[in-house]
Short mmCIF file of C-alpha atoms in Angstrom, two decimals:
data_model
loop_
_atom_site.label_atom_id
_atom_site.label_comp_id
_atom_site.label_asym_id
_atom_site.label_seq_id
_atom_site.Cartn_x
_atom_site.Cartn_y
_atom_site.Cartn_z
CA MET A 24 16.49 -14.84 -9.39
CA PRO A 25 15.05 -11.87 -7.55
CA ARG A 26 11.05 -11.82 -8.27
CA THR A 27 9.39 -9.34 -10.50
CA PHE A 28 7.14 -7.38 -8.64
CA ASP A 29 3.90 -7.08 -9.86
CA ARG A 30 2.36 -3.51 -10.52
CA ARG A 31 -0.97 -4.71 -11.25
CA ALA A 32 -3.36 -1.62 -10.58
CA ILE A 33 -7.35 -1.54 -9.99
CA HIS A 34 -9.13 1.38 -11.71
CA ASP A 35 -12.12 0.05 -11.76
CA THR A 36 -14.80 1.58 -8.84
CA ALA A 37 -16.90 -1.23 -8.41
CA GLN A 38 -13.88 -3.33 -7.77
CA ILE A 39 -12.01 -1.43 -5.27
CA ARG A 40 -14.95 -1.03 -3.34
CA LEU A 41 -15.89 -4.97 -3.33
CA LEU A 42 -11.90 -3.90 -1.36
CA ALA A 43 -13.91 -1.82 1.12
CA SER A 44 -14.43 -4.64 2.82
CA PRO A 45 -11.96 -5.96 5.20
CA VAL A 46 -12.18 -9.94 4.82
CA ARG A 47 -11.58 -9.36 1.01
CA GLN A 48 -8.73 -7.17 1.72
CA GLU A 49 -7.32 -10.04 3.94
CA LEU A 50 -8.46 -12.71 1.60
CA VAL A 51 -6.98 -11.03 -1.83
CA ASP A 52 -3.47 -9.95 0.91
CA THR A 53 -3.27 -13.59 2.57
CA LEU A 54 -3.73 -15.71 -1.42
CA ALA A 55 -0.80 -13.02 -2.50
CA ALA A 56 1.12 -14.23 0.75
CA LEU A 57 0.57 -17.67 -0.36
CA GLY A 58 1.98 -17.26 -4.12
CA GLY A 59 -1.03 -15.96 -5.80
CA GLU A 60 -3.24 -19.47 -4.71
CA ALA A 61 -5.05 -21.34 -2.14
CA SER A 62 -7.23 -23.72 -0.67
CA VAL A 63 -9.61 -22.08 1.13
CA ALA A 64 -8.33 -24.40 4.36
CA ASP A 65 -5.82 -22.49 3.97
CA LEU A 66 -6.76 -19.16 3.59
CA ALA A 67 -8.96 -19.84 6.92
CA GLU A 68 -6.15 -21.13 8.89
CA GLN A 69 -4.42 -18.28 8.34
CA LEU A 70 -6.59 -16.08 8.65
CA GLY A 71 -7.84 -17.81 11.70
CA ARG A 72 -11.56 -17.81 10.49
CA PRO A 73 -13.70 -20.29 9.95
CA ALA A 74 -13.58 -21.46 6.15
CA ASP A 75 -17.32 -21.67 5.99
CA GLY A 76 -17.69 -18.04 6.77
CA LEU A 77 -15.28 -17.04 3.65
CA TYR A 78 -16.70 -18.51 0.40
CA TYR A 79 -19.41 -15.76 0.28
CA HIS A 80 -16.63 -13.37 -0.35
CA LEU A 81 -14.95 -15.57 -2.22
CA ARG A 82 -17.53 -15.61 -4.45
CA VAL A 83 -17.97 -12.02 -4.66
CA LEU A 84 -14.43 -11.53 -5.17
CA CYS A 85 -14.57 -14.31 -8.53
CA ARG A 86 -18.06 -12.33 -9.46
CA GLY A 87 -16.00 -8.44 -9.34
CA GLY A 88 -13.06 -10.41 -11.38
CA LEU A 89 -10.40 -10.03 -8.36
CA VAL A 90 -10.34 -13.68 -8.19
CA ARG A 91 -11.18 -16.81 -9.69
CA GLU A 92 -11.20 -20.71 -8.85
CA VAL A 93 -9.46 -23.23 -9.79
CA GLU A 94 -11.08 -25.91 -11.06
CA PRO A 95 -10.14 -28.83 -8.25
CA ALA A 96 -8.45 -32.09 -9.25
CA GLU A 97 -10.96 -35.11 -8.75
CA GLY A 98 -10.93 -35.35 -4.32
CA GLU A 99 -9.06 -31.98 -3.71
CA GLU A 100 -10.88 -29.25 -2.27
CA ARG A 101 -11.59 -25.94 -3.80
CA ARG A 102 -8.80 -23.46 -4.80
CA TYR A 103 -8.62 -20.07 -5.24
CA ARG A 104 -6.34 -18.06 -7.69
CA LEU A 105 -5.63 -13.95 -7.92
CA ALA A 106 -7.01 -12.71 -11.13
CA GLY A 107 -4.14 -12.03 -13.71
CA THR A 108 -1.08 -13.28 -13.66
CA GLY A 109 1.89 -13.10 -11.26
CA ASP A 110 1.61 -13.15 -7.29
CA ALA A 111 2.29 -9.72 -6.13
CA PRO A 112 -0.79 -8.23 -3.90
CA LEU A 113 -3.27 -5.68 -5.72
CA ARG A 114 -2.31 -2.39 -5.87
CA LEU A 115 -4.87 0.31 -6.66
CA ALA A 116 -4.69 3.12 -9.14
CA TYR A 117 -6.15 6.95 -7.87
CA ARG A 118 -8.08 8.95 -9.80
CA ALA A 119 -8.16 11.97 -7.97
CA GLY A 120 -9.96 15.17 -7.13
CA ARG A 121 -13.66 15.74 -7.49
CA ALA A 122 -13.71 13.54 -10.82
CA GLY A 123 -11.82 10.46 -9.06
CA ASN A 124 -12.61 7.35 -7.37
CA LEU A 125 -12.25 9.10 -3.93
CA ALA A 126 -15.69 6.78 -2.40
CA ALA A 127 -14.04 3.77 -3.60
CA LEU A 128 -10.49 5.05 -2.74
CA GLY A 129 -11.76 6.26 1.27
CA ARG A 130 -13.61 2.82 2.27
CA PHE A 131 -10.68 0.85 0.90
CA ALA A 132 -8.50 2.71 2.96
CA ARG A 133 -10.93 2.96 6.51
CA GLY A 134 -10.76 -0.96 6.00
CA LEU A 135 -7.03 -0.96 5.55
CA LEU A 136 -6.54 1.05 8.94
CA ARG A 137 -8.85 -1.62 10.68
CA ILE A 138 -7.12 -4.27 9.96
CA ALA A 139 -3.84 -2.41 11.03
CA THR A 140 -5.34 -1.53 14.44
CA ARG A 141 -6.52 -5.33 14.64
CA ASP A 142 -3.22 -6.39 13.40
CA PHE A 143 -1.29 -4.15 15.47
CA GLU A 144 -3.18 -4.93 19.12
CA GLU A 145 -3.24 -8.70 18.80
CA ALA A 146 0.64 -8.53 18.46
CA LEU A 147 1.11 -6.61 20.86
CA ARG A 148 -0.37 -9.40 23.27
CA LEU A 149 1.78 -11.59 21.76
CA GLU A 150 4.93 -12.91 23.70
CA ASP A 151 7.57 -13.51 21.18
CA VAL A 152 7.12 -10.54 19.47
CA ALA A 153 10.41 -8.18 19.46
CA VAL A 154 10.02 -4.54 20.36
CA SER A 155 13.49 -3.53 19.63
CA GLY A 156 16.86 -4.08 18.35
CA PRO A 157 17.80 -5.02 14.51
CA ARG A 158 14.73 -7.44 13.57
CA ARG A 159 12.19 -5.48 15.80
CA GLU A 160 8.86 -6.64 14.28
CA LEU A 161 5.84 -4.28 16.01
CA TRP A 162 5.77 -0.66 15.12
CA THR A 163 3.10 2.43 14.40
CA ALA A 164 4.09 6.07 14.46
CA ARG A 165 3.14 8.82 12.35
CA ASN A 166 5.93 11.47 11.34
CA LYS A 167 5.12 14.97 9.72
CA GLY A 168 7.08 16.98 7.80
CA TRP A 169 8.88 18.83 4.83
CA LEU A 170 9.40 17.19 2.05
CA GLY A 171 11.08 18.18 -1.28
CA PRO A 172 11.12 16.42 -4.37
CA LYS A 173 13.49 14.86 -4.14
CA ASP A 174 13.24 13.39 -0.37
CA LEU A 175 9.57 12.36 -2.32
CA GLU A 176 11.17 10.83 -4.61
CA GLU A 177 13.52 8.70 -2.05
CA VAL A 178 10.63 7.88 0.44
CA ASN A 179 8.44 6.32 -2.41
CA ARG A 180 11.66 3.95 -3.84
CA LEU A 181 11.93 3.13 -0.34
CA ILE A 182 8.26 2.54 0.24
CA GLU A 183 8.23 0.46 -3.15
CA ARG A 184 11.24 -1.82 -1.74
CA LEU A 185 9.06 -2.07 1.64
CA CYS A 186 6.08 -3.27 -0.20
CA GLU A 187 8.38 -5.59 -2.42
CA LEU A 188 9.56 -7.42 0.42
CA THR A 189 6.63 -7.09 2.80
CA SER A 190 5.04 -8.95 -0.38
CA GLN A 191 7.79 -12.05 -0.87
CA PRO A 192 5.69 -16.11 -0.66
CA ARG A 193 6.66 -18.18 1.75
CA ALA A 194 9.60 -20.17 1.24
CA PRO A 195 12.69 -21.83 3.91
CA GLY A 196 13.83 -18.93 6.19
CA ARG A 197 10.88 -16.27 5.73
CA GLU A 198 7.78 -18.44 8.53
CA ARG A 199 6.50 -15.18 10.37
CA LEU A 200 4.10 -14.13 7.78
CA MET A 201 3.87 -10.26 8.94
CA SER A 202 1.63 -7.55 7.90
CA LEU A 203 3.02 -3.47 7.18
CA ALA A 204 0.20 -0.40 6.52
CA PHE A 205 1.12 2.95 5.87
CA VAL A 206 -0.71 6.60 4.80
CA LEU A 207 1.40 9.03 2.63
CA ALA A 208 -0.32 11.84 2.01
CA PRO A 209 0.16 15.73 1.28
CA ILE A 210 -1.46 18.05 4.44
CA ARG A 211 -2.66 21.06 2.89
CA PRO A 212 -3.15 23.94 6.26
CA ARG A 213 -6.42 24.43 7.46
CA ALA A 214 -8.21 28.01 7.14
CA LYS A 215 -8.21 28.88 10.70
CA ARG A 216 -11.86 29.26 12.76
CA ARG A 217 -12.89 32.47 13.38
CA PRO A 218 -13.37 32.91 16.99
CA ARG A 219 -17.45 32.11 18.30
CA PRO A 220 -18.80 35.82 18.97
CA GLN A 221 -18.85 36.51 22.88
CA PRO A 222 -22.96 36.71 23.81
#
């Protein structure tokens, strides 16, 4: 049975600010990729980071209400779970305009793009990464073109499907952890610069 894609959205600006940290973004994303709950050792292994360095960020995420600590069984290590229900990645609610959450969203986007750049550069060094063909694993591109309302509806449908596919937890036949980052934004023509007067 296909999993229902969880469309939980974070509206709270303070919570979005917590996710400006690339480490915290990765923790939340990795928790989702591991089924919504994981031990610190599992998170450290997937992130290639020492477990000791993750506790601070996990405590911050817990205080912010994005993650909760699960009471461990006797003799087990600490486990953390995404807050709320479901195991899909958290999504952000955008409030555009001057009264919106622009600064927090901008910091989040910069952190996300830093992670994406690092992931791409590290993948370039891999010997076994597929760079062409139907099972290609490595892409980077920027496209710029004109869309009508129907085109935009299709783009959003395809992006939503990509999010569903790249948010699946590990299962038999899905052993390669992948990262997908993108930006879709309307572009307004910039005002022409006036030529500087000649001295």
